[in-house]
Amino acid sequence: MKSRLDELDVELLPRSRTEDAGAEWALARAGETHQLLAVVPAGREALLDDLEGRTEGGADGTLLVGPASPRNAVALRRHLEWLRPRPLGTATSAGLGDRLGLATPGHVRAVRVAGAGLRPIFAQQSIREMSRTGRTPIEVMDDATWGTLAEGWRDGVGADADHLKTPEDIDACLAAGFSFFTVDPGDHVDSSADSAGPEELRTAVAALPWKELEDTEADLRALYVGRTVVVEDHTLQLDELTVLRAAAKYGRAVAHVARMERHLRQAAGAREVELEVSVDETETPTTPAEHYWVASELRRLGVTWVSLAPRFVGRFEKGVDYIGDLDELEADLAAHAAIARRLGPYKLSLHSGSDKFSVYPIAARQTRGLVHLKTAGTSYLEALRTVAGLDAGLFREIYVFARERYETDRASYHVSARLDRAPKPDQVPESSLVSLLEGFDAREILHVTFGSVLTERSEDEGFRFRDRLLGLLAAHPEAYADNLETHFVRHLRPLVR
Ligand SMILES: [Zn+2]
């Protein structure tokens, strides 16, 4: 049957068209943004009540043409259940964060091509990155919703409120519709315990918040000290110092996670949400014995979680491959994965997971698919690749600025790039500017300076780069989506095996 949508003089996005929940839906391109179209049969106009836009009645139903606005995004998630973020459970999953708000179509394409059976998260951003890019949890959520609808991804999505540190962070992200809450107790991890002597450890353990831990030091000792735990083919010796060190290092973190989890469950009420525990951004690795202790303590406190991100051995720097001994990493992953199967099952979460091409096959093998991958920053780098191809002058300006900002902006990230090893901007001919993205140092420099690039003001109070950057990407959505697809297919294919 011919639809009213076919009679409109608009540029419909073909994959967005769908019939669901009593209406026909589609997106149309409208300059650099989108228009929402909905058609309901005569007599069903009330279905459109929660949408904004202009309506036209007719014998064959009512047409609504509305903006890609926050109100319409909320209404769409209400009408179309596949747009509504939901828990993903223990299936292999990947979070593809998007700092610019334009990457979801490319992410969807990569998942379609390479992610057989994989459950995706398109809305994923940490509070830190939201404040660096000047975006709110609602904007992050809505951008993913529009991108998901545009590409017609109807197999379900999660939404990750990443690296949450306070109950207020949880509240803001719950209100925006997130379903996956990553609690980061990193500020409560005491990495100095790694090198502390027995006396210091005893003092530190005595000072733990025992009331919050609903425990006593004597009971802790009785429960763990002297045990030999065999998990599959891994043996963990829980001698006194190992237990004290784990408790001194992670005891306050365990208490914090329990506090955050209770807040989350209470605030979420009947809504289904899932929790990740992440300690990936700490200074020193999480040993298998420490992982075992943390997970056992969280269980004792009644916490339930779907994934856990230990700090693995070696270095997971931003936007570059793993730095370290791959055999050592595989042995480490093997032990952590065995513990996650025994004490869960829950997934191991790989943070800073962009570009870790040598790690994906190992992670898939050792976790047997109980794995969640997080990437975010390299979608920004693919945006820069797209810009380099469209406006080399703008790309060069951004590179010059990124070099100026690098020493400041690197502070909260794990990176080791050096300015003196990265090419000087005036030494790179225009035709090979894009190759800066393949060099270790320039790549990291471009990676961690996204916040400054996006928020820097020009003399006339406008943004120095933001509008030009976003405008270029919005005007060339296919170019950006192609680059993203190519890049992320390489991430996802080895993960689903
Ligand atoms: Zn992380």
Short mmCIF file of N, CA and C in Angstrom, two decimals, residues 279-374:
data_model
loop_
_atom_site.label_atom_id
_atom_site.label_comp_id
_atom_site.label_asym_id
_atom_site.label_seq_id
_atom_site.Cartn_x
_atom_site.Cartn_y
_atom_site.Cartn_z
N VAL A 279 37.57 -0.66 38.07
CA VAL A 279 38.74 -0.09 38.75
C VAL A 279 39.90 0.01 37.76
N ASP A 280 39.54 0.17 36.47
CA ASP A 280 40.59 0.16 35.44
C ASP A 280 41.50 1.38 35.49
N GLU A 281 41.02 2.46 36.05
CA GLU A 281 41.84 3.69 36.00
C GLU A 281 42.68 3.88 37.25
N THR A 282 43.11 2.78 37.86
CA THR A 282 43.98 2.91 39.03
C THR A 282 45.43 2.73 38.60
N GLU A 283 46.33 3.07 39.53
CA GLU A 283 47.75 3.11 39.15
C GLU A 283 48.35 1.72 38.92
N THR A 284 47.94 0.76 39.73
CA THR A 284 48.62 -0.55 39.68
C THR A 284 47.61 -1.64 39.32
N PRO A 285 48.10 -2.75 38.74
CA PRO A 285 47.20 -3.82 38.32
C PRO A 285 46.44 -4.45 39.49
N THR A 286 45.28 -5.01 39.16
CA THR A 286 44.49 -5.79 40.10
C THR A 286 44.97 -7.23 39.98
N THR A 287 45.48 -7.80 41.04
CA THR A 287 45.92 -9.20 40.95
C THR A 287 44.69 -10.10 40.97
N PRO A 288 44.82 -11.34 40.45
CA PRO A 288 43.69 -12.26 40.54
C PRO A 288 43.20 -12.45 41.97
N ALA A 289 44.12 -12.53 42.94
CA ALA A 289 43.67 -12.69 44.33
C ALA A 289 42.86 -11.48 44.79
N GLU A 290 43.28 -10.30 44.36
CA GLU A 290 42.53 -9.08 44.74
C GLU A 290 41.15 -9.06 44.06
N HIS A 291 41.12 -9.47 42.80
CA HIS A 291 39.83 -9.57 42.11
C HIS A 291 38.91 -10.53 42.86
N TYR A 292 39.47 -11.68 43.24
CA TYR A 292 38.68 -12.68 43.97
C TYR A 292 38.13 -12.08 45.27
N TRP A 293 38.98 -11.35 45.96
CA TRP A 293 38.57 -10.77 47.24
C TRP A 293 37.48 -9.70 47.03
N VAL A 294 37.69 -8.83 46.08
CA VAL A 294 36.72 -7.77 45.80
C VAL A 294 35.36 -8.37 45.44
N ALA A 295 35.38 -9.34 44.52
CA ALA A 295 34.10 -9.93 44.07
C ALA A 295 33.42 -10.68 45.22
N SER A 296 34.21 -11.37 46.02
CA SER A 296 33.62 -12.11 47.15
C SER A 296 32.99 -11.15 48.15
N GLU A 297 33.66 -10.03 48.40
CA GLU A 297 33.14 -9.04 49.35
C GLU A 297 31.88 -8.36 48.81
N LEU A 298 31.88 -8.05 47.53
CA LEU A 298 30.69 -7.43 46.95
C LEU A 298 29.51 -8.39 47.05
N ARG A 299 29.78 -9.67 46.79
CA ARG A 299 28.70 -10.66 46.92
C ARG A 299 28.20 -10.75 48.35
N ARG A 300 29.14 -10.75 49.30
CA ARG A 300 28.75 -10.82 50.71
C ARG A 300 27.85 -9.65 51.07
N LEU A 301 28.07 -8.49 50.44
CA LEU A 301 27.26 -7.30 50.73
C LEU A 301 25.99 -7.25 49.88
N GLY A 302 25.77 -8.29 49.09
CA GLY A 302 24.52 -8.35 48.33
C GLY A 302 24.51 -7.55 47.04
N VAL A 303 25.68 -7.13 46.59
CA VAL A 303 25.75 -6.36 45.35
C VAL A 303 25.65 -7.32 44.17
N THR A 304 24.89 -6.96 43.14
CA THR A 304 24.88 -7.75 41.91
C THR A 304 25.39 -6.88 40.78
N TRP A 305 26.17 -7.46 39.90
CA TRP A 305 26.76 -6.70 38.80
C TRP A 305 26.89 -7.59 37.59
N VAL A 306 26.98 -6.97 36.43
CA VAL A 306 26.99 -7.73 35.18
C VAL A 306 28.38 -7.77 34.56
N SER A 307 29.22 -6.80 34.95
CA SER A 307 30.58 -6.80 34.42
C SER A 307 31.52 -6.11 35.39
N LEU A 308 32.79 -6.47 35.26
CA LEU A 308 33.80 -5.90 36.15
C LEU A 308 35.05 -5.62 35.33
N ALA A 309 35.61 -4.45 35.55
CA ALA A 309 36.83 -4.06 34.82
C ALA A 309 37.99 -4.00 35.79
N PRO A 310 38.79 -5.06 35.82
CA PRO A 310 40.00 -4.96 36.65
C PRO A 310 40.99 -4.05 35.94
N ARG A 311 42.01 -3.65 36.64
CA ARG A 311 43.15 -3.00 35.98
C ARG A 311 44.07 -4.15 35.61
N PHE A 312 44.22 -4.40 34.29
CA PHE A 312 45.03 -5.52 33.83
C PHE A 312 46.51 -5.15 33.85
N VAL A 313 47.36 -6.17 33.67
CA VAL A 313 48.80 -5.89 33.57
C VAL A 313 49.09 -5.16 32.26
N GLY A 314 50.22 -4.50 32.20
CA GLY A 314 50.60 -3.76 30.99
C GLY A 314 49.86 -2.46 30.91
N ARG A 315 49.89 -1.85 29.72
CA ARG A 315 49.28 -0.52 29.59
C ARG A 315 48.22 -0.48 28.51
N PHE A 316 47.02 -0.05 28.91
CA PHE A 316 45.94 0.20 27.96
C PHE A 316 45.87 1.72 27.77
N GLU A 317 46.71 2.22 26.90
CA GLU A 317 46.69 3.67 26.66
C GLU A 317 45.59 4.01 25.66
N LYS A 318 45.25 5.30 25.64
CA LYS A 318 44.14 5.74 24.79
C LYS A 318 44.50 5.70 23.31
N GLY A 319 43.67 5.03 22.54
CA GLY A 319 43.75 5.14 21.08
C GLY A 319 44.91 4.41 20.41
N VAL A 320 45.64 3.58 21.16
CA VAL A 320 46.75 2.84 20.56
C VAL A 320 46.69 1.39 21.05
N ASP A 321 47.44 0.51 20.40
CA ASP A 321 47.39 -0.90 20.77
C ASP A 321 48.02 -1.12 22.15
N TYR A 322 47.78 -2.29 22.69
CA TYR A 322 48.30 -2.68 24.00
C TYR A 322 49.81 -2.53 24.06
N ILE A 323 50.29 -2.04 25.19
CA ILE A 323 51.73 -1.91 25.40
C ILE A 323 52.10 -2.85 26.53
N GLY A 324 52.87 -3.88 26.22
CA GLY A 324 53.26 -4.85 27.24
C GLY A 324 53.43 -6.21 26.61
N ASP A 325 53.63 -7.21 27.47
CA ASP A 325 53.89 -8.57 27.03
C ASP A 325 52.56 -9.30 26.86
N LEU A 326 52.25 -9.71 25.63
CA LEU A 326 50.94 -10.31 25.35
C LEU A 326 50.75 -11.65 26.06
N ASP A 327 51.84 -12.41 26.24
CA ASP A 327 51.70 -13.68 26.95
C ASP A 327 51.34 -13.44 28.42
N GLU A 328 51.96 -12.42 28.98
CA GLU A 328 51.67 -12.07 30.37
C GLU A 328 50.21 -11.61 30.49
N LEU A 329 49.77 -10.82 29.52
CA LEU A 329 48.37 -10.35 29.53
C LEU A 329 47.42 -11.53 29.40
N GLU A 330 47.74 -12.48 28.53
CA GLU A 330 46.83 -13.62 28.35
C GLU A 330 46.72 -14.43 29.64
N ALA A 331 47.84 -14.63 30.33
CA ALA A 331 47.80 -15.37 31.60
C ALA A 331 46.95 -14.60 32.63
N ASP A 332 47.11 -13.29 32.64
CA ASP A 332 46.35 -12.44 33.56
C ASP A 332 44.85 -12.51 33.24
N LEU A 333 44.53 -12.35 31.96
CA LEU A 333 43.13 -12.43 31.52
C LEU A 333 42.53 -13.80 31.83
N ALA A 334 43.31 -14.84 31.66
CA ALA A 334 42.82 -16.19 31.91
C ALA A 334 42.37 -16.33 33.37
N ALA A 335 43.18 -15.83 34.29
CA ALA A 335 42.85 -15.95 35.71
C ALA A 335 41.63 -15.08 36.04
N HIS A 336 41.61 -13.85 35.55
CA HIS A 336 40.47 -12.97 35.83
C HIS A 336 39.17 -13.55 35.24
N ALA A 337 39.28 -14.12 34.05
CA ALA A 337 38.07 -14.67 33.40
C ALA A 337 37.55 -15.87 34.16
N ALA A 338 38.46 -16.68 34.67
CA ALA A 338 38.03 -17.86 35.45
C ALA A 338 37.30 -17.41 36.72
N ILE A 339 37.82 -16.38 37.36
CA ILE A 339 37.18 -15.86 38.58
C ILE A 339 35.79 -15.30 38.24
N ALA A 340 35.70 -14.61 37.11
CA ALA A 340 34.41 -14.03 36.71
C ALA A 340 33.39 -15.12 36.40
N ARG A 341 33.84 -16.24 35.88
CA ARG A 341 32.91 -17.37 35.64
C ARG A 341 32.48 -17.99 36.96
N ARG A 342 33.43 -18.10 37.90
CA ARG A 342 33.13 -18.75 39.17
C ARG A 342 32.24 -17.89 40.06
N LEU A 343 32.56 -16.63 40.17
CA LEU A 343 31.85 -15.78 41.14
C LEU A 343 30.66 -15.05 40.52
N GLY A 344 30.42 -15.26 39.25
CA GLY A 344 29.27 -14.62 38.58
C GLY A 344 28.28 -15.66 38.13
N PRO A 345 28.20 -15.95 36.85
CA PRO A 345 29.13 -15.39 35.87
C PRO A 345 28.84 -13.92 35.57
N TYR A 346 29.89 -13.17 35.42
CA TYR A 346 29.78 -11.80 34.94
C TYR A 346 30.86 -11.58 33.89
N LYS A 347 30.74 -10.48 33.15
CA LYS A 347 31.67 -10.23 32.06
C LYS A 347 32.91 -9.50 32.57
N LEU A 348 34.03 -9.73 31.90
CA LEU A 348 35.18 -8.86 32.09
C LEU A 348 35.00 -7.68 31.14
N SER A 349 35.25 -6.50 31.65
CA SER A 349 35.07 -5.32 30.83
C SER A 349 36.44 -4.75 30.45
N LEU A 350 36.62 -4.51 29.16
CA LEU A 350 37.88 -3.94 28.67
C LEU A 350 37.66 -2.46 28.41
N HIS A 351 38.20 -1.64 29.29
CA HIS A 351 38.10 -0.19 29.10
C HIS A 351 39.28 0.29 28.27
N SER A 352 39.18 1.54 27.82
CA SER A 352 40.20 2.05 26.90
C SER A 352 40.45 1.00 25.83
N GLY A 353 39.34 0.44 25.33
CA GLY A 353 39.42 -0.72 24.45
C GLY A 353 39.62 -0.39 22.98
N SER A 354 39.68 0.89 22.63
CA SER A 354 39.92 1.24 21.22
C SER A 354 41.29 0.76 20.77
N ASP A 355 41.33 0.26 19.57
CA ASP A 355 42.61 -0.01 18.90
C ASP A 355 43.46 -1.08 19.59
N LYS A 356 42.87 -1.89 20.46
CA LYS A 356 43.66 -2.94 21.13
C LYS A 356 43.60 -4.21 20.27
N PHE A 357 44.05 -4.07 19.02
CA PHE A 357 43.84 -5.15 18.05
C PHE A 357 44.53 -6.44 18.46
N SER A 358 45.64 -6.35 19.17
CA SER A 358 46.32 -7.59 19.57
C SER A 358 45.62 -8.25 20.77
N VAL A 359 44.73 -7.53 21.43
CA VAL A 359 44.09 -8.06 22.64
C VAL A 359 42.78 -8.79 22.35
N TYR A 360 42.03 -8.36 21.32
CA TYR A 360 40.68 -8.90 21.12
C TYR A 360 40.65 -10.42 20.98
N PRO A 361 41.53 -11.02 20.16
CA PRO A 361 41.46 -12.49 20.06
C PRO A 361 41.75 -13.17 21.40
N ILE A 362 42.68 -12.61 22.14
CA ILE A 362 43.02 -13.18 23.46
C ILE A 362 41.83 -13.06 24.40
N ALA A 363 41.21 -11.90 24.41
CA ALA A 363 40.08 -11.66 25.31
C ALA A 363 38.92 -12.58 24.95
N ALA A 364 38.66 -12.73 23.65
CA ALA A 364 37.55 -13.60 23.22
C ALA A 364 37.82 -15.03 23.67
N ARG A 365 39.06 -15.47 23.48
CA ARG A 365 39.43 -16.86 23.82
C ARG A 365 39.32 -17.09 25.33
N GLN A 366 39.90 -16.20 26.12
CA GLN A 366 39.96 -16.46 27.56
C GLN A 366 38.63 -16.22 28.27
N THR A 367 37.85 -15.27 27.80
CA THR A 367 36.57 -15.01 28.47
C THR A 367 35.46 -15.91 27.93
N ARG A 368 35.73 -16.58 26.81
CA ARG A 368 34.72 -17.41 26.13
C ARG A 368 33.45 -16.59 25.88
N GLY A 369 33.65 -15.35 25.54
CA GLY A 369 32.52 -14.49 25.18
C GLY A 369 31.92 -13.71 26.34
N LEU A 370 32.38 -13.97 27.56
CA LEU A 370 31.88 -13.18 28.71
C LEU A 370 32.71 -11.90 28.77
N VAL A 371 32.46 -11.02 27.81
CA VAL A 371 33.32 -9.84 27.71
C VAL A 371 32.51 -8.64 27.22
N HIS A 372 32.86 -7.49 27.75
CA HIS A 372 32.30 -6.23 27.30
C HIS A 372 33.47 -5.32 26.90
N LEU A 373 33.36 -4.73 25.72
CA LEU A 373 34.42 -3.85 25.22
C LEU A 373 33.93 -2.41 25.24
N LYS A 374 34.79 -1.50 25.72
CA LYS A 374 34.41 -0.09 25.66
C LYS A 374 35.40 0.69 24.81
#
